[in-house]
PDB file of C-alpha atoms in Angstrom:
ATOM      1  CA  MET J   1      76.300 140.350 101.028  1.00  0.00           C
ATOM      2  CA  CYS J   2      78.801 141.364 103.658  1.00  0.00           C
ATOM      3  CA  ASP J   3      81.249 139.761 106.034  1.00  0.00           C
ATOM      4  CA  ARG J   4      82.361 137.297 103.349  1.00  0.00           C
ATOM      5  CA  GLN J   5      85.827 135.769 103.467  1.00  0.00           C
ATOM      6  CA  GLN J   6      87.688 133.793 100.836  1.00  0.00           C
ATOM      7  CA  PHE J   7      90.818 131.694 101.093  1.00  0.00           C
ATOM      8  CA  VAL J   8      92.440 128.643  99.521  1.00  0.00           C
ATOM      9  CA  SER J   9      92.930 125.428 101.480  1.00  0.00           C
ATOM     10  CA  ILE J  10      95.230 122.666 100.218  1.00  0.00           C
ATOM     11  CA  ARG J  11      96.062 119.673 102.395  1.00  0.00           C
ATOM     12  CA  GLU J  12      94.998 121.494 105.561  1.00  0.00           C
ATOM     13  CA  ILE J  13      97.196 124.523 104.751  1.00  0.00           C
ATOM     14  CA  ASN J  14      95.196 127.730 104.417  1.00  0.00           C
ATOM     15  CA  SER J  15      96.140 130.872 102.515  1.00  0.00           C
ATOM     16  CA  ASP J  16      95.643 134.347 103.873  1.00  0.00           C
ATOM     17  CA  ILE J  17      92.132 135.737 103.700  1.00  0.00           C
ATOM     18  CA  ALA J  18      91.501 137.417 100.341  1.00  0.00           C
ATOM     19  CA  SER J  19      90.717 141.097 100.704  1.00  0.00           C
ATOM     20  CA  VAL J  20      88.586 141.508  97.554  1.00  0.00           C
ATOM     21  CA  PRO J  21      85.359 139.507  97.654  1.00  0.00           C
ATOM     22  CA  GLN J  22      84.214 137.738  94.517  1.00  0.00           C
ATOM     23  CA  GLY J  23      81.678 139.803  92.614  1.00  0.00           C
ATOM     24  CA  SER J  24      82.944 143.128  93.920  1.00  0.00           C
ATOM     25  CA  VAL J  25      83.048 146.161  91.632  1.00  0.00           C
ATOM     26  CA  LEU J  26      86.822 146.551  92.032  1.00  0.00           C
ATOM     27  CA  GLY J  27      87.576 142.844  91.532  1.00  0.00           C
ATOM     28  CA  PRO J  28      88.162 142.901  87.741  1.00  0.00           C
ATOM     29  CA  LEU J  29      90.328 146.030  87.868  1.00  0.00           C
ATOM     30  CA  LEU J  30      92.466 144.712  90.737  1.00  0.00           C
ATOM     31  CA  PHE J  31      92.835 141.380  88.930  1.00  0.00           C
ATOM     32  CA  LEU J  32      94.120 143.147  85.791  1.00  0.00           C
ATOM     33  CA  ILE J  33      96.581 145.172  87.839  1.00  0.00           C
ATOM     34  CA  TYR J  34      97.782 141.969  89.511  1.00  0.00           C
ATOM     35  CA  VAL J  35      98.375 139.987  86.286  1.00  0.00           C
ATOM     36  CA  ASN J  36      99.429 142.889  84.047  1.00  0.00           C
ATOM     37  CA  ASP J  37     103.161 142.621  84.804  1.00  0.00           C
ATOM     38  CA  MET J  38     103.507 138.833  84.543  1.00  0.00           C
ATOM     39  CA  TYR J  39     105.031 139.180  81.077  1.00  0.00           C
ATOM     40  CA  SER J  40     107.777 141.476  82.297  1.00  0.00           C
ATOM     41  CA  CYS J  41     109.013 139.299  85.169  1.00  0.00           C
ATOM     42  CA  ILE J  42     109.378 136.025  83.224  1.00  0.00           C
ATOM     43  CA  ASP J  43     112.290 135.769  80.759  1.00  0.00           C
ATOM     44  CA  ASP J  44     112.769 132.017  80.437  1.00  0.00           C
ATOM     45  CA  ALA J  45     109.233 131.001  79.451  1.00  0.00           C
ATOM     46  CA  THR J  46     106.214 132.122  77.468  1.00  0.00           C
ATOM     47  CA  VAL J  47     103.261 133.440  79.454  1.00  0.00           C
ATOM     48  CA  LYS J  48      99.780 133.205  77.910  1.00  0.00           C
ATOM     49  CA  LEU J  49      96.873 134.968  79.589  1.00  0.00           C
ATOM     50  CA  PHE J  50      93.223 134.504  78.642  1.00  0.00           C
ATOM     51  CA  ALA J  51      90.420 135.800  80.845  1.00  0.00           C
ATOM     52  CA  ASP J  52      91.322 134.398  84.278  1.00  0.00           C
ATOM     53  CA  ASP J  53      93.566 131.573  83.019  1.00  0.00           C
ATOM     54  CA  THR J  54      97.358 131.794  83.024  1.00  0.00           C
ATOM     55  CA  ASN J  55      99.610 129.315  81.226  1.00  0.00           C
ATOM     56  CA  LEU J  56     103.367 129.116  81.470  1.00  0.00           C
ATOM     57  CA  PHE J  57     105.154 127.375  78.581  1.00  0.00           C
ATOM     58  CA  VAL J  58     108.687 126.168  79.304  1.00  0.00           C
ATOM     59  CA  ARG J  59     111.205 124.515  76.964  1.00  0.00           C
ATOM     60  CA  GLY J  60     114.293 122.507  77.796  1.00  0.00           C
ATOM     61  CA  ARG J  61     116.551 119.664  76.699  1.00  0.00           C
ATOM     62  CA  SER J  62     115.577 117.367  79.569  1.00  0.00           C
ATOM     63  CA  ILE J  63     112.810 116.970  82.105  1.00  0.00           C
ATOM     64  CA  ASP J  64     115.229 118.112  84.813  1.00  0.00           C
ATOM     65  CA  GLU J  65     115.996 121.331  82.908  1.00  0.00           C
ATOM     66  CA  VAL J  66     112.300 121.993  82.257  1.00  0.00           C
ATOM     67  CA  THR J  67     111.504 121.370  85.934  1.00  0.00           C
ATOM     68  CA  ALA J  68     114.271 123.728  87.082  1.00  0.00           C
ATOM     69  CA  ILE J  69     113.181 126.500  84.703  1.00  0.00           C
ATOM     70  CA  ALA J  70     109.495 126.092  85.621  1.00  0.00           C
ATOM     71  CA  ASN J  71     110.297 126.214  89.340  1.00  0.00           C
ATOM     72  CA  MET J  72     112.424 129.336  88.836  1.00  0.00           C
ATOM     73  CA  CYS J  73     109.611 131.036  86.870  1.00  0.00           C
ATOM     74  CA  ILE J  74     107.016 130.131  89.514  1.00  0.00           C
ATOM     75  CA  SER J  75     109.351 131.496  92.196  1.00  0.00           C
ATOM     76  CA  LYS J  76     109.675 134.778  90.264  1.00  0.00           C
ATOM     77  CA  LEU J  77     105.887 134.996  89.902  1.00  0.00           C
ATOM     78  CA  ASN J  78     105.436 134.305  93.590  1.00  0.00           C
ATOM     79  CA  THR J  79     107.882 137.073  94.474  1.00  0.00           C
TER      80      THR J  79
END
């Protein structure tokens, strides 16, 4: 299988083309490298990783505080 491309499309907005095709030999190693430092960049929440699932647990005194902390953590992960 060659010339495959993968991207995410949400509400007619497309992501960049993924450079590692699904099923490639390097895929699992590159995935581990990508997610390995998630713990170190998030201070205000608990990160749980299992296989290819990532959960972010956030605590706060109000829904507004939880929303602000979650958005800040997602921004840090995106960066």
